[in-house]
GROMACS .gro file of C-alpha atoms in nm:
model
  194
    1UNK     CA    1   4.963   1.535   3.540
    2UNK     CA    2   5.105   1.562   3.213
    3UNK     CA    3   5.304   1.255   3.234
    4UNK     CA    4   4.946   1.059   3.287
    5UNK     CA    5   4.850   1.260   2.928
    6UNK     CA    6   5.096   1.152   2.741
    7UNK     CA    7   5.077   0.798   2.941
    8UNK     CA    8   4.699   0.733   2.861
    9UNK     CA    9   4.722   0.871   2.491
   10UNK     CA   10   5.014   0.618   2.412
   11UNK     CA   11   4.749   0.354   2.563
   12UNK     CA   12   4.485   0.483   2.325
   13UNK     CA   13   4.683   0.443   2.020
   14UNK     CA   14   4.806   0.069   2.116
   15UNK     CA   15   4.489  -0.039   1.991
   16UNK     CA   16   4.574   0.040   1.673
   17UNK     CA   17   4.798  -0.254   1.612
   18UNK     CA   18   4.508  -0.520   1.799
   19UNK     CA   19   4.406  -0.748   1.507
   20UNK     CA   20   4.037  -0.678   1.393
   21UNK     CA   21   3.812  -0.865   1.598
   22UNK     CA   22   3.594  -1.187   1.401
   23UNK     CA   23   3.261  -0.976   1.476
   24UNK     CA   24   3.385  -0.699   1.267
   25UNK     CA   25   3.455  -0.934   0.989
   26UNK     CA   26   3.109  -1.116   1.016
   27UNK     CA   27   2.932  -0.778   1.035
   28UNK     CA   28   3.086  -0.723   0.713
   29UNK     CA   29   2.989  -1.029   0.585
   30UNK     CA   30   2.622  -0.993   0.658
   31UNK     CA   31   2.613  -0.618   0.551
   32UNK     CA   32   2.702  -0.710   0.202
   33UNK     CA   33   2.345  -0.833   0.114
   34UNK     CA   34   2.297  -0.469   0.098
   35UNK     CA   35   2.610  -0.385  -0.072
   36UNK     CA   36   2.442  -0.349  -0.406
   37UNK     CA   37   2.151  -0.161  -0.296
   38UNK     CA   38   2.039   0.224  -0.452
   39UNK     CA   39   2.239   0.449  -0.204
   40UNK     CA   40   2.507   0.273  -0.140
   41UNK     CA   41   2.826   0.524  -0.230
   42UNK     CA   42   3.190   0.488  -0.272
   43UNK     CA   43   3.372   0.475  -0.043
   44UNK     CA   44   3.188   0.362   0.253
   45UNK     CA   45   2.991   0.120   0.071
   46UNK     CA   46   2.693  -0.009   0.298
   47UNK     CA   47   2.771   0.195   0.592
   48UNK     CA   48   2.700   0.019   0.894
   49UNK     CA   49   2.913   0.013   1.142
   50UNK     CA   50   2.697  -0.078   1.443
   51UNK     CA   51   2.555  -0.370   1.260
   52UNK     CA   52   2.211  -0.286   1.301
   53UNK     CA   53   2.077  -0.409   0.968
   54UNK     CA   54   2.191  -0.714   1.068
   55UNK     CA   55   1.865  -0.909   1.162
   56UNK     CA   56   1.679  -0.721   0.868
   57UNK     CA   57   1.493  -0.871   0.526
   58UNK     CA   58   1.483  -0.735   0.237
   59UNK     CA   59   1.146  -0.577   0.285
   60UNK     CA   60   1.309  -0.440   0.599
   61UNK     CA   61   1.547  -0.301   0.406
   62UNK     CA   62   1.313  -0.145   0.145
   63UNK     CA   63   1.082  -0.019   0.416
   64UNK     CA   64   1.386   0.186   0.594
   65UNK     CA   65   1.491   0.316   0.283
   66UNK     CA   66   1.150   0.462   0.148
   67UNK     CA   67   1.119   0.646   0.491
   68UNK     CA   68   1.483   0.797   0.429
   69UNK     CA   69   1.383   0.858   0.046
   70UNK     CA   70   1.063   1.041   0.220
   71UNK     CA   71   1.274   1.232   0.486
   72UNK     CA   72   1.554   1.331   0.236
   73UNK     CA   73   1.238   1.501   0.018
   74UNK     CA   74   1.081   1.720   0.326
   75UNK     CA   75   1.439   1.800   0.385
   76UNK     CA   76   1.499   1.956   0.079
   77UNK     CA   77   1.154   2.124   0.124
   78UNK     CA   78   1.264   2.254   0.425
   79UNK     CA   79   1.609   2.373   0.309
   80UNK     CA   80   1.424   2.625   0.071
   81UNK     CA   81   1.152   2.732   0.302
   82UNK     CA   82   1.493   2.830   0.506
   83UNK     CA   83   1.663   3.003   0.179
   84UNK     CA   84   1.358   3.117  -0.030
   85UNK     CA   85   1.213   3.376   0.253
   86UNK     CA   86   1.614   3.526   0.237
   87UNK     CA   87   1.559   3.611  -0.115
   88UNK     CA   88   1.195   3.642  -0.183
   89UNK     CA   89   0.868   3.755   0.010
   90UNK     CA   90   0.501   3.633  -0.131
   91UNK     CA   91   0.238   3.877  -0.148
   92UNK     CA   92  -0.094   3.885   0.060
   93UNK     CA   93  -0.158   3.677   0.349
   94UNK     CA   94  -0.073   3.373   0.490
   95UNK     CA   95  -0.308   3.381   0.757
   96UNK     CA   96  -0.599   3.631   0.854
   97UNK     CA   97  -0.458   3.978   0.947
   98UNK     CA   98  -0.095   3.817   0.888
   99UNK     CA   99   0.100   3.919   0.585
  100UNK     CA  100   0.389   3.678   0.415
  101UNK     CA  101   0.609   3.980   0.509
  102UNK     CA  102   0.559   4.011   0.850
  103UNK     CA  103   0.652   3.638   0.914
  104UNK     CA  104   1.055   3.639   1.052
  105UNK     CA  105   1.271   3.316   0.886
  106UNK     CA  106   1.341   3.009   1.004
  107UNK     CA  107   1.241   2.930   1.368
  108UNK     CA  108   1.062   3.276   1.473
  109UNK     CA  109   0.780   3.208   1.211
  110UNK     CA  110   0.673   2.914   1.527
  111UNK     CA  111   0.592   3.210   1.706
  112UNK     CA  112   0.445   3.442   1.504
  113UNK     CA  113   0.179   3.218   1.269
  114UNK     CA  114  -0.072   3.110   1.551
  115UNK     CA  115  -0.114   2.780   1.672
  116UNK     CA  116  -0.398   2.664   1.483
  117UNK     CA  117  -0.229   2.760   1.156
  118UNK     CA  118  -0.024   2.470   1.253
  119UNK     CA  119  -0.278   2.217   1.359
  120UNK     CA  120  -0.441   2.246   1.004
  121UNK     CA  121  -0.137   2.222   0.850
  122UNK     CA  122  -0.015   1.929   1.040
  123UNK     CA  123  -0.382   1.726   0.941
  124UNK     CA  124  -0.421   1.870   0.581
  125UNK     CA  125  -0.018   1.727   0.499
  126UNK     CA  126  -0.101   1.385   0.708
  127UNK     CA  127  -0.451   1.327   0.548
  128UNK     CA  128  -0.315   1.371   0.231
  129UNK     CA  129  -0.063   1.139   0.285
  130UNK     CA  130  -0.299   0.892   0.467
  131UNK     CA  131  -0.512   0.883   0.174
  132UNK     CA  132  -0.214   0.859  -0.130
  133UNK     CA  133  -0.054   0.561   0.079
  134UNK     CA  134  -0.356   0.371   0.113
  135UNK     CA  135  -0.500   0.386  -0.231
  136UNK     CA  136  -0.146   0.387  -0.421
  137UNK     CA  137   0.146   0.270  -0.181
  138UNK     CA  138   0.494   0.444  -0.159
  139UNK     CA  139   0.552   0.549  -0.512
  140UNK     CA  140   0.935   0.588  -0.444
  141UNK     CA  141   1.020   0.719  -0.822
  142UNK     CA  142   0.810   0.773  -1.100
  143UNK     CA  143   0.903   0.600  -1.450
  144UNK     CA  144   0.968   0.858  -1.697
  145UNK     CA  145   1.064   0.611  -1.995
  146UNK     CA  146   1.478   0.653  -1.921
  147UNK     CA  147   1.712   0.394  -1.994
  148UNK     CA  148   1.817   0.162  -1.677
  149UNK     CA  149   2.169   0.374  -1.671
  150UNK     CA  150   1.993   0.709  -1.644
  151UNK     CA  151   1.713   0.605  -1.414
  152UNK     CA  152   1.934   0.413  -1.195
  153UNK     CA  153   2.178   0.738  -1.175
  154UNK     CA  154   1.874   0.954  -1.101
  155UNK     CA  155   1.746   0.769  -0.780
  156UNK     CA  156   2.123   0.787  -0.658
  157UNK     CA  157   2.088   1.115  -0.731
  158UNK     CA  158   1.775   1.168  -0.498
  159UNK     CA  159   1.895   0.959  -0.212
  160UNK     CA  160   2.261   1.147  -0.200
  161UNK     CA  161   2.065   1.474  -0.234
  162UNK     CA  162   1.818   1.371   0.024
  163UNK     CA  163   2.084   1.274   0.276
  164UNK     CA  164   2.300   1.645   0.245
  165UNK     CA  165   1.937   1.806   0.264
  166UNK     CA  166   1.892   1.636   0.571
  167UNK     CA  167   2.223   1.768   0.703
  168UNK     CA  168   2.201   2.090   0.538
  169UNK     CA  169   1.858   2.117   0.746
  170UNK     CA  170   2.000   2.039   1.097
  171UNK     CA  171   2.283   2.306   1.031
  172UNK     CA  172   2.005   2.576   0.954
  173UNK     CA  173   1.838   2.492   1.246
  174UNK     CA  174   2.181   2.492   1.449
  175UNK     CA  175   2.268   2.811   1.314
  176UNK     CA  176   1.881   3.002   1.344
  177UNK     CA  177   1.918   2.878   1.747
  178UNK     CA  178   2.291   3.028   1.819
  179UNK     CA  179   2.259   3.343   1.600
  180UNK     CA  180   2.213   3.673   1.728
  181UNK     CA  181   1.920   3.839   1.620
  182UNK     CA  182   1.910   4.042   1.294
  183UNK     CA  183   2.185   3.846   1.162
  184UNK     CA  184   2.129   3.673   0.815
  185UNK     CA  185   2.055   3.356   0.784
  186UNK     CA  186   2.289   3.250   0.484
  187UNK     CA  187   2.633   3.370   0.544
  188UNK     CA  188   2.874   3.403   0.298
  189UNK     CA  189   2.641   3.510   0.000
  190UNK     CA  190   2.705   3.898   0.094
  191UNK     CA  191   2.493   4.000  -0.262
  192UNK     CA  192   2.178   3.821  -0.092
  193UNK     CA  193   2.115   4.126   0.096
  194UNK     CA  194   2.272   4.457  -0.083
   0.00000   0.00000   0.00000
């Protein structure tokens, strides 16, 4: 048994000395339209490795990216509506009969605010957005009068903070589902609840 281990891990690493295939090297070819691109970072450049941007345009392109500009912003959202509740409880009521302080963090709030809390949340957020798209379009960044260094820094800025947000999220989640209960939610900041 542990002569097939050793056996099939010595067959693994053969690959390593396989030339790179010619459809990695066109996938790289046809990736680096994009290679230039807001959000591209050092030192992955245009990551890609599946080569699925490779049938897209440029308004493709800009389509995908204003939906991950959009996701990276409710991320960060929902990053502090994870930390904020930790440190600080609004007064009065969030819903009738339901104070901000009887709400538990992260993923026991979906059982405690009733349903229809939700529902009108989900159609107030989506008509709002509905209604901003259609009259004004995807207003990725708002021009503040910078310089072309500055502004250009600031949307890389916003996209690399969007993508940890987005992580950051998941991990919150990950964490609220396999921790016990009464445990804090942000370890490792001990003075958050002294």
């Amino acid at each position: 048994m542990k002569l097939a281990i050793v056996f099939s891990c010595l067959l693994s690493t053969a690959s390593a000395f396989v030339a790179p295939s010619v459809k990695n090297q066109a996938t790289s070819a046809l990736a680096s339209a994009f290679e230039n691109e807001v959000g591209v970072v050092a030192p992955t450049g245009f990551f890609d490795p599946l080569g699925i941007s490779d049938s897209w345009d440029a308004e493709t392109f800009s389509r995908y990216q204003n939906g991950e500009i959009k996701n990276g912003r409710v991320a960060m959202l929902g990053v502090l509506g994870y930390v904020v509740p930790e440190i600080y409880r609004f007064p009065g009521e969030i819903y009738p009969g339901l104070k901000f302080a009887d709400v538990p963090n992260g993923l026991g709030a979906l059982k405690v605010i009733p349903g229809s809390f939700w529902v009108a949340l989900f159609f107030c957020i989506g008509t709002v957005d509905f209604l901003t798209y259609e009259k004004y379009g995807f207003n990725e960044y708002q021009d503040l009068g910078m310089d072309e260094e500055t502004f250009a820094t600031r949307k890389q800025n916003e996209i690399s903070n969007g993508r940890l947000a987005m992580l950051a999220f998941m991990e919150l989640i990950r964490h609220d589902i396999t921790m016990s209960a009464g445990d804090p939610m942000i370890t490792g900041l001990p003075f958050l609840y002294e």
